[in-house]
Short mmCIF file of C-alpha atoms in Angstrom, two decimals:
data_model
loop_
_atom_site.label_atom_id
_atom_site.label_comp_id
_atom_site.label_asym_id
_atom_site.label_seq_id
_atom_site.Cartn_x
_atom_site.Cartn_y
_atom_site.Cartn_z
CA MET N 20 166.68 102.20 99.87
CA ASN N 21 169.70 99.37 100.82
CA LEU N 22 167.35 96.94 98.39
CA ILE N 23 167.76 99.16 95.83
CA LEU N 24 172.08 99.75 96.36
CA THR N 25 172.59 96.08 97.65
CA PRO N 26 173.07 94.86 93.87
CA PHE N 27 175.48 97.95 93.23
CA LEU N 28 177.69 97.33 96.43
CA TRP N 29 177.39 93.75 95.65
CA PHE N 30 179.21 94.39 92.16
CA LYS N 31 181.64 96.60 93.60
CA ARG N 32 182.78 94.11 96.38
CA GLU N 33 183.30 91.40 93.66
CA PHE N 34 184.17 93.05 90.82
CA ILE N 35 185.80 96.33 91.36
CA PRO N 36 188.86 95.99 91.18
CA PHE N 37 188.67 93.01 88.42
CA ARG N 38 190.15 90.02 89.89
CA THR N 39 192.71 87.73 88.17
CA LEU N 40 189.97 84.57 87.49
CA ASP N 41 187.41 87.42 85.97
CA ARG N 42 190.44 88.85 83.76
CA TYR N 43 191.90 85.56 82.46
CA LEU N 44 188.43 84.06 81.73
CA PHE N 45 185.90 87.88 80.73
CA PHE N 46 189.18 88.78 78.41
CA ASP N 47 189.87 85.15 76.51
CA PHE N 48 185.76 85.31 75.96
CA PHE N 49 186.09 88.75 74.54
CA LYS N 50 188.96 88.67 72.72
CA THR N 51 187.06 85.20 70.42
CA PHE N 52 184.05 87.33 70.34
CA LEU N 53 185.36 90.41 68.77
CA GLY N 54 187.56 87.81 66.17
CA THR N 55 184.48 85.80 65.53
CA LEU N 56 182.60 89.39 65.38
CA ILE N 57 184.78 90.69 62.47
CA MET N 58 185.19 86.95 60.74
CA LEU N 59 181.37 86.71 60.36
CA THR N 60 180.65 90.19 59.52
CA SER N 61 183.13 89.95 56.66
CA MET N 62 182.18 87.24 55.29
CA ILE N 63 178.76 89.07 54.88
CA VAL N 64 180.39 91.79 52.95
CA ILE N 65 182.09 89.78 50.68
CA TYR N 66 179.30 87.56 50.10
CA LYS N 67 177.31 91.01 49.45
CA PHE N 68 179.64 92.91 47.11
CA THR N 69 178.90 89.76 44.83
CA ASP N 70 175.47 90.17 45.02
CA VAL N 71 176.07 94.04 44.01
CA MET N 72 178.86 93.33 41.80
CA LYS N 73 176.40 93.52 38.34
CA TYR N 74 175.69 97.39 39.53
CA LEU N 75 179.27 98.24 39.06
CA VAL N 76 179.35 96.54 35.28
CA SER N 77 175.69 97.60 34.42
CA SER N 78 174.73 100.68 36.01
CA LYS N 79 175.23 103.60 34.73
CA VAL N 80 175.28 106.14 37.91
CA ASN N 81 178.57 106.84 39.68
CA GLN N 82 180.57 103.40 41.46
CA SER N 83 180.65 105.17 44.03
CA HIS N 84 177.04 104.83 44.84
CA VAL N 85 177.54 100.63 44.99
CA TYR N 86 180.23 101.12 47.73
CA LEU N 87 178.01 103.26 49.74
CA HIS N 88 175.53 101.04 49.61
CA VAL N 89 177.68 97.92 51.20
CA LEU N 90 179.33 100.64 53.71
CA TYR N 91 175.59 101.62 54.86
CA SER N 92 174.34 98.21 54.94
CA LEU N 93 177.45 97.49 57.25
CA PRO N 94 175.53 98.50 60.26
CA SER N 95 172.88 95.73 59.38
CA MET N 96 175.54 93.15 59.30
CA VAL N 97 176.76 93.51 62.54
CA ASP N 98 173.68 93.54 63.97
CA GLN N 99 173.14 89.90 62.14
CA VAL N 100 175.86 88.42 63.50
CA VAL N 101 176.44 89.44 67.17
CA ALA N 102 174.53 86.80 68.64
CA PRO N 103 175.97 84.11 66.67
CA ALA N 104 179.27 85.72 68.11
CA LEU N 105 178.31 85.91 71.54
CA MET N 106 177.17 81.77 71.56
CA PHE N 107 180.02 80.51 69.60
CA SER N 108 182.80 82.91 71.78
CA VAL N 109 181.40 81.08 74.65
CA CYS N 110 180.33 78.25 74.28
CA PHE N 111 183.91 78.08 72.79
CA VAL N 112 186.08 79.57 75.58
CA ILE N 113 183.83 78.20 78.40
CA GLY N 114 183.97 74.19 76.59
CA GLN N 115 187.92 74.96 76.58
CA PHE N 116 188.52 75.90 79.97
CA SER N 117 186.24 72.53 80.58
CA VAL N 118 188.32 70.05 78.11
CA ASN N 119 191.43 71.65 80.11
CA LYS N 120 189.59 70.58 83.81
CA GLU N 121 190.17 75.06 84.58
CA LEU N 122 186.38 74.82 84.94
CA VAL N 123 186.31 72.15 87.10
CA ALA N 124 189.72 73.60 88.96
CA MET N 125 188.12 76.62 89.67
CA MET N 126 185.35 75.26 91.21
CA VAL N 127 186.65 73.04 93.75
CA ALA N 128 188.75 75.95 94.48
CA GLY N 129 185.58 77.08 96.42
CA VAL N 130 183.87 79.31 93.33
CA SER N 131 180.33 78.78 92.81
CA PHE N 132 179.85 77.95 88.57
CA ILE N 133 177.54 80.70 88.58
CA ARG N 134 180.01 83.15 89.84
CA ILE N 135 182.40 82.03 87.28
CA ILE N 136 180.24 83.08 84.20
CA THR N 137 178.63 85.98 85.83
CA PRO N 138 180.98 88.85 84.21
CA ILE N 139 180.06 86.61 80.68
CA LEU N 140 176.26 87.06 81.81
CA ILE N 141 176.67 91.00 82.85
CA PHE N 142 178.32 91.20 79.19
CA GLY N 143 175.29 89.82 77.66
CA ILE N 144 173.02 91.71 79.34
CA ILE N 145 174.92 95.04 78.38
CA ILE N 146 175.17 93.98 74.75
CA TRP N 147 171.39 93.22 75.05
CA LEU N 148 170.33 97.11 75.75
CA VAL N 149 173.21 98.22 73.53
CA MET N 150 172.21 96.25 70.50
CA THR N 151 168.49 97.62 71.22
CA LEU N 152 169.91 101.05 71.45
CA PHE N 153 172.27 100.53 68.45
CA GLY N 154 169.15 98.73 66.54
CA GLN N 155 167.17 101.89 66.61
CA VAL N 156 169.48 104.72 66.44
CA VAL N 157 171.69 103.55 63.47
CA VAL N 158 170.94 100.32 62.11
CA ILE N 159 167.69 101.62 61.18
CA PRO N 160 168.94 105.31 59.24
CA ALA N 161 171.62 103.67 58.19
CA ASN N 162 169.11 100.81 56.16
CA LYS N 163 167.57 103.84 54.71
CA LYS N 164 170.50 105.07 53.33
CA ALA N 165 171.27 101.97 51.97
CA GLN N 166 167.69 101.40 50.10
CA ILE N 167 168.43 105.06 48.98
CA GLU N 168 171.61 104.22 47.28
CA PHE N 169 170.11 101.04 46.33
CA SER N 170 167.49 102.65 44.32
CA ILE N 171 169.94 105.03 42.59
CA MET N 172 172.13 102.12 41.49
CA ALA N 173 168.93 100.13 40.28
CA LYS N 174 167.49 103.49 38.55
CA GLY N 175 171.23 104.03 36.81
CA SER N 176 170.65 99.93 35.53
CA ASN N 177 167.08 100.19 34.07
CA ARG N 178 165.55 98.81 36.54
CA LEU N 179 162.03 99.87 38.37
CA ILE N 180 162.12 100.96 41.64
CA ASP N 181 160.24 102.74 43.87
CA PHE N 182 157.60 102.88 40.65
CA VAL N 183 154.03 103.08 42.11
CA TYR N 184 151.19 102.26 39.71
CA GLN N 185 147.28 102.52 40.23
CA LEU N 186 146.79 103.12 44.10
CA HIS N 187 143.54 103.14 46.02
CA ILE N 188 144.09 104.95 48.95
CA LYS N 189 141.77 106.40 51.67
CA GLY N 190 142.90 110.47 52.10
CA LYS N 191 141.34 112.66 55.37
CA LYS N 192 138.30 113.80 53.23
CA GLY N 193 138.15 111.15 50.78
CA PHE N 194 139.50 108.76 48.73
CA TYR N 195 142.19 108.60 45.96
CA TYR N 196 142.89 106.41 42.58
CA VAL N 197 146.08 107.63 41.21
CA TYR N 198 147.80 105.89 38.77
CA TRP N 199 151.92 106.43 38.29
CA ILE N 200 153.94 109.04 40.23
CA ASP N 201 156.93 110.83 38.74
CA GLU N 202 158.58 112.16 41.76
CA LYS N 203 161.11 114.25 40.13
CA ASP N 204 158.44 116.14 38.40
CA ASN N 205 156.05 116.46 41.24
CA THR N 206 153.33 114.91 39.15
CA ILE N 207 150.98 112.20 38.98
CA LYS N 208 150.20 111.09 35.72
CA GLY N 209 147.98 108.42 33.60
CA GLY N 210 145.16 109.52 35.91
CA PHE N 211 144.58 111.19 39.31
CA ASN N 212 140.52 110.56 40.96
CA TYR N 213 139.36 112.40 43.80
CA ILE N 214 136.10 111.20 45.53
CA ASP N 215 135.19 114.07 48.67
CA ILE N 216 133.26 112.73 51.78
CA THR N 217 131.41 114.18 54.09
CA ASN N 218 131.35 113.12 57.61
CA ASP N 219 128.70 111.04 57.11
CA GLY N 220 130.03 108.98 55.02
CA TYR N 221 128.19 111.20 51.08
CA PRO N 222 130.30 112.15 48.62
CA THR N 223 129.89 115.90 47.98
CA TYR N 224 131.95 115.50 44.79
CA THR N 225 134.49 113.97 42.12
CA VAL N 226 137.19 115.11 40.05
CA THR N 227 138.76 112.82 37.24
CA SER N 228 142.07 114.53 35.33
CA GLN N 229 144.61 113.13 33.22
CA LYS N 230 147.28 114.86 35.36
CA ALA N 231 147.59 116.06 38.69
CA LYS N 232 150.66 118.40 39.97
CA TYR N 233 151.86 119.09 43.60
CA ILE N 234 152.74 122.64 44.65
CA PRO N 235 154.75 122.19 47.76
CA ASN N 236 154.41 126.34 48.42
CA PRO N 237 152.01 126.91 48.56
CA HIS N 238 150.23 124.00 49.48
CA SER N 239 147.79 123.12 46.24
CA TRP N 240 147.19 120.81 43.80
CA ILE N 241 147.30 121.74 39.90
CA LEU N 242 144.14 119.20 38.01
CA TYR N 243 144.61 119.18 34.37
CA ASP N 244 142.14 118.46 31.65
CA ALA N 245 139.82 117.52 35.39
CA GLU N 246 135.94 117.14 35.32
CA GLU N 247 133.79 117.76 38.83
CA VAL N 248 131.00 116.35 39.61
CA ARG N 249 128.63 117.63 42.44
CA PHE N 250 126.00 116.41 44.49
CA ASN N 251 123.68 118.07 46.73
CA GLU N 252 122.59 115.51 49.98
CA ASN N 253 120.13 113.63 48.41
CA LEU N 254 122.70 112.50 46.04
CA GLU N 255 121.38 113.53 43.19
CA LEU N 256 123.13 115.47 40.56
CA VAL N 257 124.05 119.21 40.32
CA SER N 258 126.54 120.18 38.10
CA ARG N 259 129.07 118.49 35.70
CA THR N 260 132.29 120.71 34.81
CA LYS N 261 134.94 120.53 32.51
CA TYR N 262 137.84 122.60 33.48
CA PRO N 263 141.48 122.61 31.02
CA GLU N 264 143.10 123.32 34.46
CA LYS N 265 142.42 123.49 37.85
CA THR N 266 143.31 124.25 41.65
CA TYR N 267 142.41 122.17 44.71
CA ASP N 268 143.60 122.14 48.37
CA PHE N 269 143.47 118.56 49.20
CA PRO N 270 144.95 118.16 52.35
CA GLU N 271 147.78 115.13 51.55
CA ASP N 272 151.52 115.33 49.75
CA LEU N 273 152.84 113.99 47.20
CA ALA N 274 154.99 111.61 49.69
CA TYR N 275 151.29 110.41 50.79
CA PHE N 276 151.11 108.54 47.69
CA SER N 277 154.85 107.60 46.62
CA LYS N 278 155.66 105.82 50.11
CA PRO N 279 151.53 104.27 50.46
CA ILE N 280 153.02 101.87 53.09
CA ARG N 281 157.01 102.10 54.70
CA ASN N 282 158.79 99.23 55.72
CA PRO N 283 158.40 98.86 59.53
CA GLU N 284 161.57 97.46 59.56
CA GLU N 285 163.06 100.67 58.22
CA MET N 286 161.55 102.67 61.08
CA ASN N 287 162.53 103.11 64.64
CA PHE N 288 160.47 102.67 67.93
CA PHE N 289 158.86 106.44 67.14
CA GLU N 290 158.60 106.42 63.70
CA LEU N 291 156.75 102.82 64.18
CA SER N 292 153.92 104.81 66.45
CA ASP N 293 153.43 107.51 63.78
CA GLU N 294 153.31 104.70 61.06
CA ILE N 295 150.34 103.42 62.87
CA GLU N 296 148.58 106.27 62.80
CA SER N 297 148.88 106.64 59.89
CA ARG N 298 147.75 103.42 58.48
CA ILE N 299 144.74 104.03 60.31
CA THR N 300 143.63 107.56 58.93
CA LYS N 301 144.48 105.53 55.49
CA GLY N 302 142.33 102.45 56.66
CA ILE N 303 145.22 99.88 56.35
CA PRO N 304 146.24 97.32 58.36
CA TYR N 305 149.20 98.15 60.84
CA ARG N 306 149.36 94.66 62.79
CA ASN N 307 152.63 93.80 61.31
CA VAL N 308 153.23 97.62 63.04
CA ILE N 309 152.75 97.15 66.24
CA VAL N 310 154.43 93.32 65.67
CA GLN N 311 157.73 95.48 64.71
CA GLN N 312 157.37 97.82 67.90
CA HIS N 313 157.89 94.14 70.42
CA LEU N 314 160.16 92.85 68.01
CA ALA N 315 162.73 95.65 68.37
CA PHE N 316 162.76 94.46 72.20
CA ALA N 317 162.69 90.88 71.63
CA MET N 318 164.85 90.44 68.67
CA PRO N 319 167.92 92.33 71.13
CA LEU N 320 167.08 89.93 74.00
CA MET N 321 168.40 86.67 72.16
CA SER N 322 172.15 88.02 72.55
CA PHE N 323 171.45 87.82 76.71
CA VAL N 324 169.55 84.08 75.65
CA VAL N 325 172.04 82.75 73.81
CA VAL N 326 175.30 83.70 76.07
CA THR N 327 173.31 82.16 79.23
CA LEU N 328 172.72 78.87 76.53
CA GLY N 329 176.75 78.39 75.45
CA ALA N 330 177.68 79.15 78.98
CA LEU N 331 175.77 76.24 80.10
CA ALA N 332 176.64 73.96 77.08
CA GLY N 333 180.31 74.63 77.23
CA ALA N 334 180.67 73.68 80.31
CA ILE N 335 179.07 69.91 79.71
CA THR N 336 181.84 69.71 76.27
CA LYS N 337 184.00 66.64 77.07
CA ARG N 338 186.40 66.83 73.71
CA SER N 339 186.74 69.18 71.31
CA ALA N 340 185.65 72.85 72.58
CA GLY N 341 185.89 73.92 68.39
CA VAL N 342 183.81 71.61 67.16
CA ALA N 343 181.03 71.48 69.72
CA SER N 344 180.63 75.04 70.01
CA LEU N 345 180.39 75.45 66.12
CA GLY N 346 177.80 72.75 66.00
CA LEU N 347 175.63 74.16 68.80
CA THR N 348 175.83 77.82 67.88
CA ILE N 349 174.40 76.43 64.40
CA ALA N 350 171.71 74.46 66.03
CA VAL N 351 170.43 76.80 68.60
CA VAL N 352 170.75 80.16 66.08
CA LEU N 353 169.09 78.35 63.79
CA LEU N 354 166.21 76.93 65.72
CA TYR N 355 166.07 80.29 67.36
CA TYR N 356 165.07 82.34 64.46
CA ILE N 357 163.09 79.61 63.05
CA LEU N 358 160.79 79.23 66.12
CA ASN N 359 161.10 83.40 65.93
CA SER N 360 160.02 83.85 62.51
CA THR N 361 157.43 81.15 62.89
CA ALA N 362 156.03 83.21 65.68
CA LYS N 363 156.02 86.66 64.29
CA THR N 364 154.25 85.27 61.14
CA LEU N 365 151.75 83.82 63.26
CA ALA N 366 151.08 87.21 65.54
CA GLU N 367 151.37 89.31 62.16
CA ASN N 368 148.17 87.77 60.70
CA GLY N 369 146.26 87.10 63.70
CA ALA N 370 147.27 83.44 64.97
CA LEU N 371 148.34 84.45 67.55
CA PRO N 372 148.04 87.57 70.19
CA ILE N 373 151.46 90.10 69.54
CA TRP N 374 152.62 89.69 72.84
CA ILE N 375 152.66 86.06 72.87
CA GLY N 376 154.13 85.26 69.46
CA MET N 377 156.90 88.13 70.14
CA TRP N 378 157.97 86.68 73.37
CA MET N 379 157.40 83.39 73.27
CA THR N 380 160.75 82.34 72.26
CA PRO N 381 163.22 84.04 74.35
CA VAL N 382 160.97 82.85 77.21
CA ILE N 383 161.28 79.68 75.68
CA PHE N 384 164.98 79.31 75.23
CA THR N 385 165.16 80.85 78.33
CA TYR N 386 163.21 78.90 80.50
CA ALA N 387 165.29 75.94 78.15
CA ALA N 388 168.77 77.81 79.64
CA TYR N 389 167.28 77.17 83.48
CA PHE N 390 166.10 73.90 82.82
CA LEU N 391 169.61 73.05 81.69
CA TYR N 392 171.41 74.52 85.07
CA ARG N 393 168.75 72.34 87.29
CA ARG N 394 169.51 69.40 85.19
CA MET N 395 173.70 69.97 85.26
CA ASN N 396 173.26 70.07 89.32
CA ILE N 397 176.49 72.79 89.59
#
């Protein structure tokens, strides 16, 4: 029990109430972080507006959809810039303290370097946890709404969006081959073909039609100009019948065909689990969905990693903290994204085990921070 309480007792003894040194360093860092976060987010918002400006002119729908698209994209923008903002802020503040010899004065007074930066490290851990939750609860739902608004804008500009053409997919009881989907009319047009399969893998009947309409209540499908071909156990032709119209109780609904492969980046952790089961049923590869499950926790860890590296890099800054911080931030963040993206691609394609691919980059950078700390001998 004492072992469990020890970290909390240490935290209470060291940080409650907040000491003058901690307030001085942490609030200076926090103000820099907020300013950098707002500045970087504003730059992305401006870029986003210039990118969708064409829809303000060409789209026939209400212009509010353009603004709503940008608004719903805002959480994703914040999520993208948190790590660079943290890296720049901690590197700049610690670097400024180092250049002004304040860091040396603190250490001469008997305060270790680790103790000096502990409030910032704790903040990095908190941001890691917060951004993990933020990504699941806020970013992903907002991205879905942003995509809906974008679809409305694109359709208003006479652009094809959410368009499915010639889809071959496995269902619960058989295989479908459909052409294009009219979601407004709940109809599959141009052709609807189905092969019913037994548990042993043998076909019992096939049906082809020019058009199929889905009826939500009661759940059913109406096939028009349909031709049904039935087989016996020996796969011999039993009957061939044509119907102007016939109702079937296929287990799948229209949504099963309209979005057969959902974007893993638009799903939270629980939806990813459901998507894996759905893809197994449909016979669709799902390795990239498992990768996204790991990424949901591994990517926010970048917040803590860059805080640690930034603090150590800032401590060895000898000249202008601003220039050094900017250069280090660009180099570290760019390298992190390149390695992470490469490892993700290798993991998705089976060249690396998923665990190794998705956690390799955080481990490498954490080890780099530890190696740098040991070399600094502080």
